[in-house]
Short mmCIF file of C-alpha atoms and ligand atoms in Angstrom, two decimals:
data_model
loop_
_atom_site.label_atom_id
_atom_site.label_comp_id
_atom_site.label_asym_id
_atom_site.label_seq_id
_atom_site.Cartn_x
_atom_site.Cartn_y
_atom_site.Cartn_z
CA MET Y 1 30.45 23.98 38.08
CA GLN Y 2 32.49 22.37 40.81
CA SER Y 3 36.10 22.23 39.77
CA LYS Y 4 36.85 19.23 42.00
CA PHE Y 5 35.39 17.08 39.21
CA TRP Y 6 37.45 18.57 36.44
CA PRO Y 7 40.44 17.08 34.77
CA ASP Y 8 43.48 19.37 34.47
CA GLN Y 9 42.90 20.18 30.80
CA ILE Y 10 39.61 21.95 31.62
CA ILE Y 11 41.13 23.98 34.43
CA ARG Y 12 44.05 24.96 32.20
CA LEU Y 13 41.80 26.31 29.45
CA ILE Y 14 39.39 28.21 31.67
CA GLU Y 15 42.32 29.76 33.51
CA GLN Y 16 43.97 30.68 30.23
CA LEU Y 17 40.75 32.30 28.99
CA GLY Y 18 40.02 33.89 32.38
CA ILE Y 19 36.51 32.41 32.65
CA SER Y 20 34.70 30.50 35.41
CA HIS Y 21 32.78 27.84 33.44
CA PRO Y 22 33.94 25.87 30.37
CA ILE Y 23 31.08 27.32 28.30
CA ILE Y 24 31.60 29.52 25.24
CA GLN Y 25 28.68 31.27 23.55
CA ALA Y 26 29.34 30.73 19.84
CA PRO Y 27 30.01 33.84 17.78
CA MET Y 28 26.97 34.29 15.53
CA ALA Y 29 27.57 36.68 12.66
CA GLY Y 30 24.62 38.41 11.05
CA GLY Y 31 23.05 39.86 14.19
CA PRO Y 32 22.23 37.32 16.94
CA SER Y 33 25.37 37.80 19.07
CA THR Y 34 24.60 41.33 20.26
CA PRO Y 35 26.93 43.12 22.71
CA GLU Y 36 24.20 42.57 25.34
CA LEU Y 37 24.28 38.78 24.79
CA VAL Y 38 28.09 38.66 24.76
CA ALA Y 39 28.41 40.69 27.96
CA ALA Y 40 25.64 38.76 29.75
CA VAL Y 41 27.38 35.45 29.00
CA SER Y 42 30.77 36.78 30.15
CA ASN Y 43 29.24 38.31 33.27
CA ALA Y 44 27.69 34.92 34.07
CA GLY Y 45 31.13 33.26 33.94
CA GLY Y 46 31.15 31.92 30.35
CA LEU Y 47 32.94 33.40 27.35
CA GLY Y 48 30.74 35.67 25.23
CA SER Y 49 31.74 36.01 21.57
CA ILE Y 50 31.07 38.80 19.08
CA GLY Y 51 30.33 37.36 15.62
CA ALA Y 52 32.06 40.06 13.60
CA GLY Y 53 32.51 38.25 10.28
CA TYR Y 54 30.13 40.54 8.36
CA LEU Y 55 30.97 43.76 10.26
CA SER Y 56 33.03 46.72 9.01
CA PRO Y 57 36.06 47.78 11.08
CA GLU Y 58 34.01 50.70 12.47
CA GLN Y 59 31.17 48.38 13.49
CA ILE Y 60 33.60 45.96 15.12
CA GLU Y 61 35.17 48.79 17.13
CA ALA Y 62 31.74 50.00 18.26
CA GLY Y 63 30.77 46.44 19.25
CA ILE Y 64 33.94 45.98 21.31
CA ARG Y 65 33.40 49.36 23.01
CA LYS Y 66 29.82 48.43 23.91
CA VAL Y 67 30.82 45.01 25.30
CA LYS Y 68 33.54 46.65 27.40
CA GLU Y 69 30.96 49.09 28.80
CA LEU Y 70 28.79 46.13 29.84
CA THR Y 71 31.41 43.75 31.24
CA LYS Y 72 34.90 43.79 32.70
CA ARG Y 73 35.29 40.07 32.00
CA PRO Y 74 36.98 38.40 29.00
CA PHE Y 75 35.12 38.01 25.71
CA SER Y 76 36.09 37.01 22.19
CA VAL Y 77 35.75 38.47 18.70
CA ASN Y 78 35.34 36.13 15.72
CA LEU Y 79 36.16 36.72 12.05
CA PHE Y 80 35.91 34.79 8.78
CA ILE Y 81 39.19 33.90 7.08
CA PRO Y 82 38.74 35.20 3.51
CA GLU Y 83 38.45 32.79 0.62
CA ILE Y 84 38.96 33.34 -3.06
CA SER Y 85 35.68 32.50 -4.80
CA ASN Y 86 36.29 30.56 -8.00
CA THR Y 87 32.88 31.53 -9.39
CA VAL Y 88 32.93 34.86 -11.18
CA GLU Y 89 29.69 34.71 -13.13
CA PRO Y 90 26.57 33.36 -11.45
CA ASP Y 91 24.68 30.57 -13.21
CA ASP Y 92 21.66 31.76 -15.27
CA LYS Y 93 19.23 29.26 -13.72
CA VAL Y 94 20.18 30.40 -10.22
CA LEU Y 95 19.83 34.07 -11.17
CA LYS Y 96 16.42 33.41 -12.76
CA LYS Y 97 15.16 31.64 -9.64
CA LEU Y 98 16.45 34.46 -7.39
CA GLU Y 99 14.76 37.01 -9.68
CA GLU Y 100 11.42 35.18 -9.38
CA PHE Y 101 11.69 35.32 -5.60
CA SER Y 102 12.72 39.00 -5.73
CA ILE Y 103 9.58 39.88 -7.70
CA GLU Y 104 7.46 37.96 -5.21
CA LEU Y 105 9.03 39.86 -2.30
CA GLY Y 106 9.02 43.22 -4.13
CA VAL Y 107 12.80 43.76 -4.10
CA GLY Y 108 15.12 44.67 -6.97
CA PRO Y 109 16.86 41.92 -8.98
CA PRO Y 110 20.03 40.38 -7.50
CA GLU Y 111 23.17 42.25 -8.52
CA VAL Y 112 26.72 40.98 -8.71
CA PRO Y 113 28.48 42.87 -5.90
CA GLY Y 114 31.41 45.25 -6.41
CA PRO Y 115 34.75 44.87 -4.61
CA PRO Y 116 34.49 44.83 -0.80
CA LYS Y 117 35.03 48.15 1.02
CA TYR Y 118 37.38 46.68 3.63
CA THR Y 119 39.66 43.68 3.96
CA PHE Y 120 40.12 40.94 6.57
CA GLU Y 121 43.29 42.71 7.67
CA ASP Y 122 41.34 45.94 8.26
CA GLN Y 123 38.96 43.96 10.49
CA LEU Y 124 41.82 42.21 12.28
CA ALA Y 125 43.61 45.52 12.92
CA VAL Y 126 40.69 46.56 15.15
CA ILE Y 127 41.12 43.40 17.22
CA LEU Y 128 44.88 43.93 17.49
CA ASP Y 129 44.44 47.57 18.54
CA ASN Y 130 41.59 47.24 21.03
CA ASP Y 131 42.89 44.96 23.73
CA VAL Y 132 40.67 42.00 22.81
CA PRO Y 133 41.47 39.01 25.07
CA VAL Y 134 40.38 36.19 22.71
CA PHE Y 135 40.25 36.01 18.90
CA SER Y 136 38.44 33.14 17.18
CA PHE Y 137 38.01 32.39 13.51
CA THR Y 138 36.46 29.99 11.00
CA PHE Y 139 36.76 29.08 7.28
CA GLY Y 140 40.57 28.85 7.26
CA VAL Y 141 43.84 29.70 9.00
CA PRO Y 142 45.27 33.24 9.27
CA GLU Y 143 48.59 33.88 7.52
CA GLU Y 144 51.67 33.20 9.63
CA ARG Y 145 52.60 36.88 10.04
CA LEU Y 146 49.08 37.68 11.32
CA MET Y 147 49.12 34.76 13.77
CA LYS Y 148 52.47 36.07 15.01
CA LYS Y 149 50.99 39.54 15.65
CA LEU Y 150 48.04 38.08 17.56
CA LEU Y 151 50.16 35.83 19.73
CA GLU Y 152 52.75 38.58 20.39
CA ARG Y 153 49.95 40.69 21.87
CA GLY Y 154 49.03 37.85 24.24
CA ILE Y 155 45.68 37.24 22.52
CA ALA Y 156 44.34 33.68 22.90
CA VAL Y 157 43.60 32.36 19.40
CA ILE Y 158 40.90 29.76 18.71
CA GLY Y 159 40.42 28.18 15.27
CA THR Y 160 37.64 25.94 13.91
CA ALA Y 161 38.15 22.40 12.57
CA THR Y 162 35.64 19.97 11.07
CA CYS Y 163 38.10 17.05 10.83
CA VAL Y 164 41.38 15.91 12.39
CA GLU Y 165 43.48 17.11 9.42
CA GLU Y 166 42.21 20.68 9.89
CA GLY Y 167 42.81 20.48 13.65
CA VAL Y 168 46.44 19.50 13.10
CA LEU Y 169 46.90 22.47 10.72
CA LEU Y 170 45.45 24.82 13.36
CA GLN Y 171 47.82 23.44 15.99
CA GLU Y 172 50.79 23.87 13.63
CA ALA Y 173 49.70 27.47 13.02
CA GLY Y 174 50.07 28.18 16.77
CA CYS Y 175 46.42 28.22 17.91
CA THR Y 176 45.73 28.24 21.64
CA ALA Y 177 42.72 25.91 21.27
CA ILE Y 178 40.57 24.33 18.56
CA VAL Y 179 36.78 24.26 18.19
CA ALA Y 180 35.80 20.79 16.93
CA GLN Y 181 32.68 21.54 14.92
CA GLY Y 182 30.56 18.40 14.61
CA SER Y 183 28.07 17.91 11.79
CA GLU Y 184 25.19 18.61 14.23
CA ALA Y 185 26.22 22.28 14.40
CA GLY Y 186 23.96 25.15 13.40
CA GLY Y 187 25.20 27.78 10.94
CA HIS Y 188 28.04 27.49 8.45
CA ARG Y 189 30.46 24.58 8.26
CA GLY Y 190 33.96 25.82 9.05
CA THR Y 191 35.57 23.36 6.60
CA PHE Y 192 38.62 24.85 4.88
CA GLN Y 193 40.93 22.04 3.80
CA ALA Y 194 40.06 20.96 0.26
CA THR Y 195 41.76 17.56 0.64
CA ALA Y 196 39.35 16.82 3.47
CA GLY Y 197 36.39 16.85 1.03
CA THR Y 198 33.17 17.72 2.85
CA PRO Y 199 33.65 16.25 6.32
CA MET Y 200 30.38 15.56 8.10
CA ILE Y 201 31.71 13.94 11.25
CA GLY Y 202 29.39 13.97 14.24
CA GLY Y 203 30.79 15.51 17.44
CA LEU Y 204 30.73 12.19 19.30
CA ALA Y 205 33.24 10.78 16.80
CA LEU Y 206 35.18 13.97 16.01
CA VAL Y 207 36.04 15.22 19.50
CA PRO Y 208 37.91 12.15 20.80
CA GLN Y 209 39.78 11.66 17.50
CA LEU Y 210 40.96 15.26 17.58
CA VAL Y 211 41.82 15.06 21.29
CA ASP Y 212 44.00 12.01 20.54
CA GLU Y 213 45.83 13.81 17.73
CA VAL Y 214 46.61 17.29 19.11
CA ARG Y 215 48.31 18.62 22.24
CA ILE Y 216 46.23 21.81 22.56
CA PRO Y 217 42.73 22.01 24.14
CA VAL Y 218 39.74 20.95 22.05
CA ILE Y 219 36.39 22.73 22.42
CA ALA Y 220 33.36 20.60 21.47
CA SER Y 221 30.68 22.21 19.33
CA GLY Y 222 27.46 21.09 17.63
CA GLY Y 223 24.14 19.97 19.08
CA ILE Y 224 25.08 20.73 22.71
CA MET Y 225 21.99 22.20 24.39
CA ASP Y 226 22.08 21.25 28.10
CA GLY Y 227 24.14 19.82 30.95
CA ARG Y 228 23.99 16.33 29.48
CA GLY Y 229 25.63 17.53 26.26
CA ILE Y 230 28.26 19.44 28.24
CA VAL Y 231 29.24 16.49 30.44
CA ALA Y 232 29.22 14.15 27.42
CA SER Y 233 31.61 16.52 25.60
CA LEU Y 234 33.93 16.79 28.59
CA SER Y 235 33.92 12.98 28.88
CA LEU Y 236 35.14 12.78 25.29
CA GLY Y 237 38.18 14.82 26.26
CA ALA Y 238 36.94 18.32 25.35
CA SER Y 239 38.20 21.14 27.57
CA ALA Y 240 35.10 23.28 27.01
CA VAL Y 241 32.00 23.55 24.82
CA GLN Y 242 30.94 26.18 22.29
CA MET Y 243 27.16 26.48 21.99
CA GLY Y 244 25.31 28.52 19.37
CA THR Y 245 21.69 27.42 18.94
CA ALA Y 246 21.08 27.26 22.71
CA PHE Y 247 21.88 30.99 22.96
CA LEU Y 248 19.69 32.02 19.99
CA SER Y 249 16.54 31.87 22.11
CA CYS Y 250 18.04 34.01 24.89
CA VAL Y 251 16.25 37.33 25.31
CA GLU Y 252 19.49 39.27 24.68
CA ALA Y 253 19.99 37.68 21.23
CA ALA Y 254 18.73 39.64 18.22
CA VAL Y 255 16.66 36.98 16.50
CA PRO Y 256 13.65 38.09 14.43
CA GLY Y 257 10.23 36.78 15.54
CA PRO Y 258 9.67 34.17 12.80
CA TRP Y 259 13.15 32.69 13.42
CA LEU Y 260 12.55 32.57 17.18
CA ASP Y 261 9.12 30.96 16.64
CA SER Y 262 10.73 28.37 14.37
CA LEU Y 263 13.42 27.61 16.98
CA LEU Y 264 10.81 27.09 19.66
CA SER Y 265 8.54 24.89 17.52
CA SER Y 266 11.15 22.70 15.79
CA LYS Y 267 11.78 19.00 16.22
CA ASP Y 268 14.76 16.70 15.78
CA THR Y 269 14.22 16.41 12.01
CA SER Y 270 13.64 20.12 11.31
CA THR Y 271 17.16 21.11 10.21
CA VAL Y 272 18.99 20.42 6.95
CA LEU Y 273 22.30 21.35 5.39
CA THR Y 274 21.99 23.78 2.53
CA ASN Y 275 24.22 25.87 0.28
CA ALA Y 276 21.24 27.87 -1.04
CA PHE Y 277 21.73 31.03 1.01
CA SER Y 278 25.46 31.62 0.83
CA GLY Y 279 27.11 29.07 -1.46
CA LYS Y 280 28.72 27.47 1.59
CA TYR Y 281 27.07 24.58 3.38
CA ALA Y 282 25.27 25.56 6.58
CA ARG Y 283 22.66 23.96 8.85
CA GLY Y 284 19.29 25.63 9.28
CA ILE Y 285 15.58 24.98 9.68
CA LYS Y 286 13.92 23.89 6.43
CA ASN Y 287 11.82 26.48 4.62
CA ARG Y 288 10.52 27.22 1.13
CA PHE Y 289 13.72 28.90 -0.12
CA ILE Y 290 15.87 25.90 0.84
CA GLU Y 291 13.40 23.44 -0.67
CA GLU Y 292 12.94 25.30 -3.97
CA MET Y 293 16.66 25.97 -4.43
CA SER Y 294 17.68 22.38 -3.71
CA SER Y 295 17.38 21.26 -7.35
CA LEU Y 296 20.04 23.90 -8.20
CA GLU Y 297 22.46 22.75 -5.47
CA ASN Y 298 25.29 22.01 -7.91
CA GLU Y 299 24.86 25.28 -9.86
CA ILE Y 300 24.79 27.63 -6.87
CA PRO Y 301 27.85 29.95 -6.97
CA HIS Y 302 30.35 29.50 -4.20
CA TYR Y 303 30.60 31.68 -1.11
CA PRO Y 304 30.78 34.66 -0.91
CA LEU Y 305 29.08 35.37 -4.26
CA GLN Y 306 25.80 33.56 -3.51
CA ASN Y 307 25.71 35.19 -0.07
CA SER Y 308 25.76 38.64 -1.72
CA LEU Y 309 23.22 37.63 -4.37
CA SER Y 310 20.70 36.36 -1.81
CA ARG Y 311 21.23 39.23 0.68
CA PRO Y 312 18.48 41.58 -0.64
CA LEU Y 313 15.99 38.70 -0.47
CA ARG Y 314 17.02 37.77 3.07
CA ASN Y 315 16.89 41.39 4.22
CA ALA Y 316 13.44 41.91 2.70
CA ALA Y 317 12.21 38.67 4.29
CA LYS Y 318 13.51 39.83 7.68
CA GLU Y 319 11.73 43.16 7.32
CA LYS Y 320 8.45 41.52 6.29
CA GLY Y 321 8.75 38.77 8.90
CA ASP Y 322 8.60 36.13 6.15
CA ARG Y 323 10.21 32.89 7.39
CA ASP Y 324 10.11 31.34 3.91
CA PHE Y 325 13.11 33.38 2.74
CA MET Y 326 15.06 33.87 5.95
CA SER Y 327 18.15 31.87 6.87
CA LEU Y 328 16.86 30.16 10.03
CA TRP Y 329 20.24 28.80 11.19
CA ALA Y 330 20.01 26.17 13.92
CA GLY Y 331 21.70 22.94 14.98
CA GLN Y 332 20.24 19.46 15.32
CA GLY Y 333 19.50 20.02 19.02
CA VAL Y 334 17.14 22.93 18.25
CA ALA Y 335 14.09 21.22 19.78
CA MET Y 336 15.81 21.53 23.18
CA SER Y 337 15.83 25.38 22.90
CA ARG Y 338 14.74 27.34 25.97
CA LYS Y 339 13.55 30.92 26.15
CA CYS Y 340 15.32 32.68 29.03
CA THR Y 341 18.04 35.20 29.77
CA ALA Y 342 21.68 34.34 29.07
CA LYS Y 343 22.40 34.32 32.82
CA GLU Y 344 19.51 31.94 33.45
CA LEU Y 345 20.78 29.67 30.68
CA ILE Y 346 24.37 29.61 32.00
CA ASP Y 347 23.11 28.99 35.56
CA MET Y 348 20.91 26.11 34.32
CA LEU Y 349 23.75 24.64 32.26
CA VAL Y 350 26.10 24.74 35.23
CA SER Y 351 23.61 23.20 37.65
CA GLU Y 352 22.50 20.52 35.14
CA SER Y 353 26.14 19.59 34.49
CA CYS Y 354 26.80 19.23 38.21
CA ASP Y 355 23.69 17.05 38.59
CA VAL Y 356 24.75 14.79 35.71
CA LEU Y 357 28.30 14.51 37.06
CA GLU Y 358 27.03 13.65 40.51
CA ARG Y 359 24.63 11.04 39.16
CA LEU Y 360 27.44 9.46 37.16
CA LEU Y 361 30.05 9.59 39.88
CA VAL Y 362 28.08 8.76 43.02
CA PRO Y 363 27.20 5.03 43.20
C1 LIG C 1 23.11 31.57 13.86
C2 LIG C 1 24.51 31.02 13.88
C3 LIG C 1 25.54 31.82 13.40
C4 LIG C 1 26.87 31.34 13.46
N1 LIG C 1 27.88 32.18 13.08
C5 LIG C 1 29.17 31.80 13.29
C6 LIG C 1 30.24 32.72 13.12
O1 LIG C 1 30.03 33.88 12.77
N2 LIG C 1 31.49 32.28 13.35
C7 LIG C 1 31.77 31.01 13.78
O2 LIG C 1 32.93 30.66 14.00
N3 LIG C 1 30.76 30.10 13.94
C8 LIG C 1 29.49 30.48 13.73
N4 LIG C 1 28.46 29.59 13.95
C9 LIG C 1 28.78 28.18 14.32
C10 LIG C 1 29.08 28.06 15.80
O3 LIG C 1 30.38 28.51 16.07
C11 LIG C 1 29.00 26.61 16.31
O4 LIG C 1 29.82 25.78 15.57
C12 LIG C 1 27.57 26.07 16.29
O5 LIG C 1 26.65 27.01 16.73
C13 LIG C 1 27.51 24.85 17.19
O6 LIG C 1 26.32 24.14 17.01
P1 LIG C 1 24.97 24.44 17.80
O7 LIG C 1 24.38 25.62 17.10
O8 LIG C 1 24.21 23.20 17.62
O9 LIG C 1 25.33 24.76 19.22
C14 LIG C 1 27.14 30.03 13.92
C15 LIG C 1 26.08 29.24 14.37
C16 LIG C 1 24.77 29.72 14.37
C17 LIG C 1 23.67 28.85 14.88
#
């Protein structure tokens, strides 16, 4: 993209991150953001991101090593800030429904998981020790002493906000930049501030309000699929965009066939918000599991318990290629998905953005 068009705030952020284009491939935990995807995006001038939220410290280290083999350019690693689940015992009706599905899919009954084998700090230690240029996170704010360690090592730190109040907290914590996650976004809502309720603010309204309130760069996210979405976001005052769904249909992403087919055949009304898979609200393409669990919405145990309970079902569905029980995460722009390589996508995004800018600027 031609920098002559860019306001200073965009240049500042891309220089700080060491990238050529203000385009970040969203971290996508659970498989899609493979080292190949991350490196291809970074090699094409964007910022590739490893979605490491569900990975063990050993897996994170291996992922970082692989990305570094494939690119010499900056990339980011993303983690989930841990939450204390206030649900200890799952609801009987939810368990019964999950058991019915388990029988249908031929997997064992859902089991309440034991204590985790590693902590958030174990995961973060890998990032601190492996010369990672950018760390991003969602679902909360790291403790002050951990933020201090990250910033002391010169790591750029990017947090996720779904409302202005959360953005201000991230700025106060010392973040380098903030992802403004609009309600159009695919995957989990990053909401973490209980007083904010359940913010469902669209990106068009959220980005400028956050830009007005904070001094650090804001990165627009949610429903951005092409050059029009990028230029619109930059016009709202964003310094960059973070795109998830658009990268899911790249050949380097690890997305099982039924999910990919659903991405490529969806329309504007195909996605819904659901807490059925994980106990935390997330946007994905409607399927039987979401529909049949919806009557139990208020009984579903909170994240991460429901996520563990539904995991055997999701894994079995993935193995069998059964879209009815897979979490088909996608944002509201899914119908604009394109099947191509990550480099082709970045090149198209850059050239489309330039075209839109020229059309807007040249009388
Ligand atoms: C499949 C998928 C997985 C995601 N996983 C993560 C994650 O691990 N960490 C994170 O911060 N955001 C995650 N997100 C949310 C993205 O950061 C971003 O907010 C979202 O993709 C933007 O909306 P879009 O998908 O419409 O581009 C995920 C999104 C998708 C679609």
